[in-house]
CSV table of C-alpha atoms in Angstrom, one decimal:
chain,number,residue,atom,x,y,z
A,1,UNK,CA,12.0,-38.2,8.9
A,2,UNK,CA,10.7,-34.6,8.4
A,3,UNK,CA,11.9,-32.7,5.3
A,4,UNK,CA,13.4,-29.3,6.2
A,5,UNK,CA,14.5,-26.2,4.3
A,6,UNK,CA,16.8,-23.3,5.1
A,7,UNK,CA,15.5,-19.8,5.2
A,8,UNK,CA,17.6,-16.6,4.4
A,9,UNK,CA,19.3,-16.4,7.8
A,10,UNK,CA,20.4,-20.1,7.8
A,11,UNK,CA,17.8,-21.3,10.3
A,12,UNK,CA,16.0,-24.5,9.5
A,13,UNK,CA,12.3,-25.2,9.8
A,14,UNK,CA,10.1,-28.1,8.7
A,15,UNK,CA,8.4,-27.9,5.3
A,16,UNK,CA,4.7,-27.5,5.9
A,17,UNK,CA,5.0,-25.0,8.7
A,18,UNK,CA,4.7,-22.1,6.2
A,19,UNK,CA,6.8,-19.0,5.9
A,20,UNK,CA,6.5,-16.9,9.0
A,21,UNK,CA,5.7,-13.3,8.1
A,22,UNK,CA,5.5,-10.5,10.7
A,23,UNK,CA,3.2,-7.6,9.7
A,24,UNK,CA,3.3,-4.2,11.2
A,25,UNK,CA,-0.3,-3.0,11.0
A,26,UNK,CA,-3.5,-4.9,11.9
A,27,UNK,CA,-6.7,-3.1,11.0
A,28,UNK,CA,-5.6,-1.1,8.0
A,29,UNK,CA,-6.7,-2.0,4.5
A,30,UNK,CA,-3.6,-3.9,3.4
A,31,UNK,CA,-2.9,-5.4,6.8
A,32,UNK,CA,-6.4,-6.8,6.9
A,33,UNK,CA,-5.9,-8.4,3.6
A,34,UNK,CA,-2.6,-9.8,4.7
A,35,UNK,CA,-4.2,-11.4,7.7
A,36,UNK,CA,-6.7,-13.1,5.3
A,37,UNK,CA,-3.7,-14.8,3.6
A,38,UNK,CA,-2.8,-16.6,6.8
A,39,UNK,CA,-2.7,-20.4,6.1
A,40,UNK,CA,-0.5,-23.4,5.5
A,41,UNK,CA,1.7,-21.5,3.0
A,42,UNK,CA,2.3,-18.4,5.0
A,43,UNK,CA,1.8,-17.8,8.7
A,44,UNK,CA,0.8,-14.2,9.2
A,45,UNK,CA,1.3,-12.4,12.6
A,46,UNK,CA,-0.1,-8.9,12.4
A,47,UNK,CA,0.8,-6.4,15.2
A,48,UNK,CA,-1.7,-3.8,16.3
A,49,UNK,CA,-0.7,-0.3,17.5
A,50,UNK,CA,-1.1,-1.6,21.1
A,51,UNK,CA,1.4,-4.4,20.3
A,52,UNK,CA,3.9,-2.3,18.3
A,53,UNK,CA,3.5,1.5,18.4
A,54,UNK,CA,5.4,2.9,15.5
A,55,UNK,CA,6.0,6.2,17.3
A,56,UNK,CA,8.5,4.1,19.3
A,57,UNK,CA,10.9,2.5,16.7
A,58,UNK,CA,12.7,0.6,19.4
A,59,UNK,CA,9.5,-1.4,20.1
A,60,UNK,CA,9.4,-2.4,16.4
A,61,UNK,CA,12.9,-3.7,16.6
A,62,UNK,CA,12.1,-5.6,19.8
A,63,UNK,CA,9.1,-7.2,18.1
A,64,UNK,CA,11.1,-8.4,15.1
A,65,UNK,CA,13.7,-10.0,17.4
A,66,UNK,CA,11.0,-11.5,19.6
A,67,UNK,CA,9.0,-13.1,16.8
A,68,UNK,CA,12.0,-14.2,14.8
A,69,UNK,CA,10.1,-14.2,11.5
A,70,UNK,CA,11.2,-15.3,8.0
A,71,UNK,CA,10.2,-11.9,6.6
A,72,UNK,CA,8.7,-8.6,7.7
A,73,UNK,CA,6.1,-6.5,5.9
A,74,UNK,CA,5.4,-2.9,7.0
A,75,UNK,CA,1.8,-2.2,6.2
A,76,UNK,CA,1.4,0.6,8.7
A,77,UNK,CA,1.9,4.3,8.1
A,78,UNK,CA,0.8,7.8,9.0
A,79,UNK,CA,-1.7,8.2,6.1
A,80,UNK,CA,-3.7,11.2,7.3
A,81,UNK,CA,-2.3,13.3,4.4
A,82,UNK,CA,-3.9,16.6,5.4
A,83,UNK,CA,-3.3,16.2,9.2
A,84,UNK,CA,0.4,15.5,8.5
A,85,UNK,CA,0.8,19.1,7.4
A,86,UNK,CA,0.4,20.2,11.0
A,87,UNK,CA,1.8,17.1,12.6
A,88,UNK,CA,5.0,16.6,10.8
A,89,UNK,CA,7.0,15.3,13.7
A,90,UNK,CA,4.7,12.3,14.3
A,91,UNK,CA,4.5,11.6,10.6
A,92,UNK,CA,8.3,11.6,10.4
A,93,UNK,CA,8.7,9.1,13.2
A,94,UNK,CA,6.0,6.7,11.8
A,95,UNK,CA,6.8,7.0,8.1
A,96,UNK,CA,10.6,7.3,8.2
A,97,UNK,CA,12.2,6.5,11.6
A,98,UNK,CA,10.1,3.4,12.3
A,99,UNK,CA,10.6,1.8,8.8
A,100,UNK,CA,14.4,2.6,9.1
A,101,UNK,CA,14.6,0.8,12.4
A,102,UNK,CA,12.6,-2.2,11.0
A,103,UNK,CA,14.9,-2.4,7.9
A,104,UNK,CA,18.0,-2.3,10.1
A,105,UNK,CA,16.7,-5.1,12.3
A,106,UNK,CA,15.8,-7.2,9.3
A,107,UNK,CA,19.2,-6.6,7.7
A,108,UNK,CA,20.9,-7.7,10.9
A,109,UNK,CA,18.8,-10.9,10.8
A,110,UNK,CA,19.3,-11.3,7.0
A,111,UNK,CA,15.6,-11.5,6.3
A,112,UNK,CA,13.5,-9.7,3.7
A,113,UNK,CA,11.8,-6.4,4.6
A,114,UNK,CA,8.9,-5.2,2.4
A,115,UNK,CA,7.6,-1.7,3.0
A,116,UNK,CA,4.6,0.0,1.3
A,117,UNK,CA,5.1,3.5,-0.1
A,118,UNK,CA,3.3,6.0,-2.3
A,119,UNK,CA,3.4,8.0,-5.5
A,120,UNK,CA,3.3,11.1,-3.2
A,121,UNK,CA,7.1,10.9,-3.2
A,122,UNK,CA,7.0,12.4,-6.7
A,123,UNK,CA,6.0,16.0,-7.8
A,124,UNK,CA,2.8,14.9,-9.5
A,125,UNK,CA,3.7,16.9,-12.6
A,126,UNK,CA,3.3,15.8,-16.2
A,127,UNK,CA,1.5,12.9,-17.6
A,128,UNK,CA,4.2,10.3,-18.0
A,129,UNK,CA,4.1,7.3,-15.6
A,130,UNK,CA,6.6,7.5,-12.9
A,131,UNK,CA,9.5,5.0,-13.0
A,132,UNK,CA,11.1,3.7,-9.8
A,133,UNK,CA,14.4,5.5,-10.6
A,134,UNK,CA,12.8,8.9,-11.4
A,135,UNK,CA,13.9,11.8,-9.1
A,136,UNK,CA,11.6,12.3,-6.1
A,137,UNK,CA,10.1,15.7,-5.3
A,138,UNK,CA,7.4,15.4,-2.7
A,139,UNK,CA,5.0,18.3,-2.4
A,140,UNK,CA,3.6,17.4,1.0
A,141,UNK,CA,4.7,16.4,4.5
A,142,UNK,CA,3.2,13.0,3.9
A,143,UNK,CA,5.2,12.6,0.7
A,144,UNK,CA,8.4,13.9,2.2
A,145,UNK,CA,8.2,11.6,5.2
A,146,UNK,CA,7.5,8.5,3.0
A,147,UNK,CA,10.4,9.5,0.8
A,148,UNK,CA,12.7,9.8,3.9
A,149,UNK,CA,11.6,6.3,4.9
A,150,UNK,CA,12.5,4.9,1.5
A,151,UNK,CA,16.0,6.5,1.6
A,152,UNK,CA,16.6,5.0,5.0
A,153,UNK,CA,15.5,1.5,4.0
A,154,UNK,CA,17.8,1.5,0.9
A,155,UNK,CA,20.7,2.6,3.1
A,156,UNK,CA,20.5,-0.4,5.3
A,157,UNK,CA,21.7,-2.6,2.4
A,158,UNK,CA,19.7,-5.6,3.4
A,159,UNK,CA,17.1,-7.7,1.6
A,160,UNK,CA,14.4,-5.2,1.0
A,161,UNK,CA,11.6,-4.0,-1.4
A,162,UNK,CA,9.9,-0.6,-1.3
A,163,UNK,CA,6.6,-1.0,-3.0
A,164,UNK,CA,5.0,2.3,-4.1
A,165,UNK,CA,1.3,2.1,-4.8
A,166,UNK,CA,-1.7,4.4,-5.4
A,167,UNK,CA,-5.3,4.9,-4.6
A,168,UNK,CA,-5.8,1.9,-2.3
A,169,UNK,CA,-9.3,0.5,-2.0
A,170,UNK,CA,-11.0,-2.4,-0.3
A,171,UNK,CA,-14.1,-3.4,1.6
A,172,UNK,CA,-12.3,-2.4,4.8
A,173,UNK,CA,-11.6,0.9,6.5
A,174,UNK,CA,-12.0,4.3,4.8
A,175,UNK,CA,-11.4,4.6,1.1
A,176,UNK,CA,-12.8,6.2,-2.1
A,177,UNK,CA,-15.1,3.2,-3.0
A,178,UNK,CA,-16.8,3.2,0.4
A,179,UNK,CA,-17.1,7.0,0.4
A,180,UNK,CA,-18.7,7.0,-3.0
A,181,UNK,CA,-21.2,4.2,-2.1
A,182,UNK,CA,-22.2,6.2,1.0
A,183,UNK,CA,-22.5,9.6,-0.7
A,184,UNK,CA,-24.1,8.1,-3.8
A,185,UNK,CA,-26.9,6.7,-1.8
A,186,UNK,CA,-27.5,10.0,-0.1
A,187,UNK,CA,-27.3,12.4,-3.1
A,188,UNK,CA,-28.6,12.6,-6.6
A,189,UNK,CA,-25.4,14.2,-7.9
A,190,UNK,CA,-21.8,14.8,-6.9
A,191,UNK,CA,-18.9,17.0,-8.2
A,192,UNK,CA,-15.7,15.0,-8.3
A,193,UNK,CA,-12.1,15.9,-9.2
A,194,UNK,CA,-11.2,14.9,-12.7
A,195,UNK,CA,-7.7,16.2,-13.3
A,196,UNK,CA,-5.9,13.8,-10.9
A,197,UNK,CA,-5.0,10.6,-12.8
A,198,UNK,CA,-3.9,7.3,-11.3
A,199,UNK,CA,-4.5,3.6,-10.9
A,200,UNK,CA,-7.0,2.4,-8.2
A,201,UNK,CA,-5.4,-0.6,-6.5
A,202,UNK,CA,-7.1,-3.3,-4.5
A,203,UNK,CA,-5.6,-3.8,-1.0
A,204,UNK,CA,-6.0,-7.6,-1.6
A,205,UNK,CA,-3.8,-7.4,-4.6
A,206,UNK,CA,-1.2,-5.3,-2.8
A,207,UNK,CA,-1.1,-7.9,0.1
A,208,UNK,CA,-0.6,-10.7,-2.4
A,209,UNK,CA,2.2,-8.8,-4.2
A,210,UNK,CA,3.9,-8.1,-0.8
A,211,UNK,CA,4.0,-11.8,0.0
A,212,UNK,CA,5.2,-12.8,-3.4
A,213,UNK,CA,8.0,-10.3,-3.2
A,214,UNK,CA,9.0,-11.4,0.3
A,215,UNK,CA,9.2,-15.0,-0.8
A,216,UNK,CA,11.3,-14.1,-3.8
A,217,UNK,CA,13.8,-12.1,-1.7
A,218,UNK,CA,14.6,-15.1,0.4
A,219,UNK,CA,16.2,-16.9,-2.4
A,220,UNK,CA,17.0,-13.9,-4.7
A,221,UNK,CA,18.3,-11.0,-2.5
A,222,UNK,CA,19.7,-9.4,-5.6
A,223,UNK,CA,16.2,-8.3,-6.5
A,224,UNK,CA,16.1,-5.9,-3.7
A,225,UNK,CA,15.0,-2.4,-4.7
A,226,UNK,CA,12.2,0.1,-5.2
A,227,UNK,CA,9.2,-1.1,-7.2
A,228,UNK,CA,5.8,0.2,-8.4
A,229,UNK,CA,2.4,-1.5,-8.2
A,230,UNK,CA,-0.9,0.0,-9.2
A,231,UNK,CA,-4.1,-1.0,-10.8
A,232,UNK,CA,-4.9,-0.6,-14.5
A,233,UNK,CA,-6.1,1.2,-16.5
A,234,UNK,CA,-5.2,4.6,-15.3
A,235,UNK,CA,-8.3,6.8,-14.7
A,236,UNK,CA,-9.5,9.9,-13.0
A,237,UNK,CA,-11.4,10.1,-9.6
A,238,UNK,CA,-14.5,11.3,-11.5
A,239,UNK,CA,-14.4,8.4,-14.0
A,240,UNK,CA,-13.7,5.9,-11.2
A,241,UNK,CA,-16.8,7.2,-9.4
A,242,UNK,CA,-18.9,6.7,-12.5
A,243,UNK,CA,-17.8,3.1,-12.8
A,244,UNK,CA,-18.5,2.5,-9.0
A,245,UNK,CA,-22.0,3.9,-9.3
A,246,UNK,CA,-22.7,1.9,-12.5
A,247,UNK,CA,-21.5,-1.3,-10.9
A,248,UNK,CA,-23.4,-0.7,-7.7
A,249,UNK,CA,-26.5,0.4,-9.6
A,250,UNK,CA,-26.6,3.7,-7.8
A,251,UNK,CA,-28.3,6.5,-9.9
A,252,UNK,CA,-25.9,9.3,-8.9
A,253,UNK,CA,-24.7,11.8,-11.6
A,254,UNK,CA,-21.1,12.9,-11.6
A,255,UNK,CA,-19.8,16.4,-12.7
A,256,UNK,CA,-16.1,16.9,-13.3
A,257,UNK,CA,-14.3,19.6,-11.4
A,258,UNK,CA,-10.6,20.6,-11.3
A,259,UNK,CA,-8.5,20.1,-8.1
A,260,UNK,CA,-8.5,23.9,-7.7
A,261,UNK,CA,-12.2,23.8,-6.9
A,262,UNK,CA,-11.5,21.4,-4.0
A,263,UNK,CA,-8.6,22.9,-2.0
A,264,UNK,CA,-7.0,20.7,0.7
A,265,UNK,CA,-4.2,21.5,3.2
A,266,UNK,CA,-1.9,19.0,1.5
A,267,UNK,CA,-1.3,19.2,-2.3
A,268,UNK,CA,-2.5,16.2,-4.2
A,269,UNK,CA,-0.5,14.9,-7.2
A,270,UNK,CA,-2.2,15.4,-10.5
A,271,UNK,CA,-0.1,12.6,-12.0
A,272,UNK,CA,-0.2,9.4,-10.0
A,273,UNK,CA,0.5,7.1,-12.9
A,274,UNK,CA,3.2,4.5,-12.1
A,275,UNK,CA,5.4,2.5,-14.5
A,276,UNK,CA,5.1,-1.0,-13.1
A,277,UNK,CA,7.1,-2.9,-15.7
A,278,UNK,CA,10.1,-3.6,-13.4
A,279,UNK,CA,7.8,-5.3,-10.9
A,280,UNK,CA,6.5,-7.6,-13.5
A,281,UNK,CA,10.0,-8.4,-14.8
A,282,UNK,CA,11.4,-9.1,-11.4
A,283,UNK,CA,8.5,-10.9,-9.7
A,284,UNK,CA,6.0,-11.8,-12.4
A,285,UNK,CA,3.4,-9.5,-10.9
A,286,UNK,CA,1.2,-7.8,-13.5
A,287,UNK,CA,-0.9,-4.7,-12.9
A,288,UNK,CA,-4.3,-5.9,-11.7
A,289,UNK,CA,-7.4,-4.8,-13.4
A,290,UNK,CA,-9.1,-2.5,-10.8
A,291,UNK,CA,-12.5,-3.2,-12.3
A,292,UNK,CA,-12.1,-6.8,-11.2
A,293,UNK,CA,-10.9,-5.6,-7.8
A,294,UNK,CA,-14.0,-3.4,-7.6
A,295,UNK,CA,-16.3,-6.3,-8.4
A,296,UNK,CA,-14.8,-8.3,-5.5
A,297,UNK,CA,-15.1,-5.3,-3.1
A,298,UNK,CA,-18.8,-4.7,-4.1
A,299,UNK,CA,-19.5,-8.4,-3.5
A,300,UNK,CA,-18.0,-8.2,-0.1
A,301,UNK,CA,-20.1,-5.1,0.7
A,302,UNK,CA,-23.3,-6.7,-0.7
A,303,UNK,CA,-23.7,-4.4,-3.7
A,304,UNK,CA,-25.7,-3.9,-5.8
A,305,UNK,CA,-28.5,-3.9,-3.2
A,306,UNK,CA,-31.7,-5.6,-4.0
């Protein structure tokens, strides 16, 4: 006789098959780390853009219904922050309309929906860590479209979690760590912004947090809500670069500059600090030490070089 357990929507499946999680996103930083978690405990199916184009929300709904997962994680987004300023329509569809459709489909099936968001939904002012309930005031198209997506997800009333995070880094794709390793090897000195403060966050840790949250929401739907998750301790981009160079044994000097010396089409938040206490209280997920995340990333990238 095979032992069986009920999932959120009342379907039954054999213990040992693993929780079936459908992921939107395939080659992005968090999606890549989610795919790495595929195993006996969780079965990860990650959809590429060719399999589920987020510019067509109806395709996303069809994918959820076709795969019939136990939970859905949205790890895909329009993240080209500067490009979004001149491509607002596409950013709105991908960051707001598509997650709204996913959340509605999940609510209809009574399964958890976890969607990754950003500190860009806030104004970026002050120096106090942003709490989940703080008023949003996005200063960019990217931030506004992500905020609109959050609002739409909450309105569905299903089992959901919006997980805001900051400064995502990994051994995959494009991110600050990989950029610093490349530039540091090419130059003797760099000028780097020092007045933007936040918590670098490993994509691996974000992926693990998303799975933990999805599992919890199956049995505890009352924990649905907006949560924060970022690495600790908070630091500046310039100081983060110094630690990267030191750990990778790259002799590149860093000079601090203000954001005003490095203008970009989209305004970057000066204050990206996030208050993550609610996440720890609800799910037992503590802020990860980004220095440990960095060590893991450098090992994957074979740094320091001999």
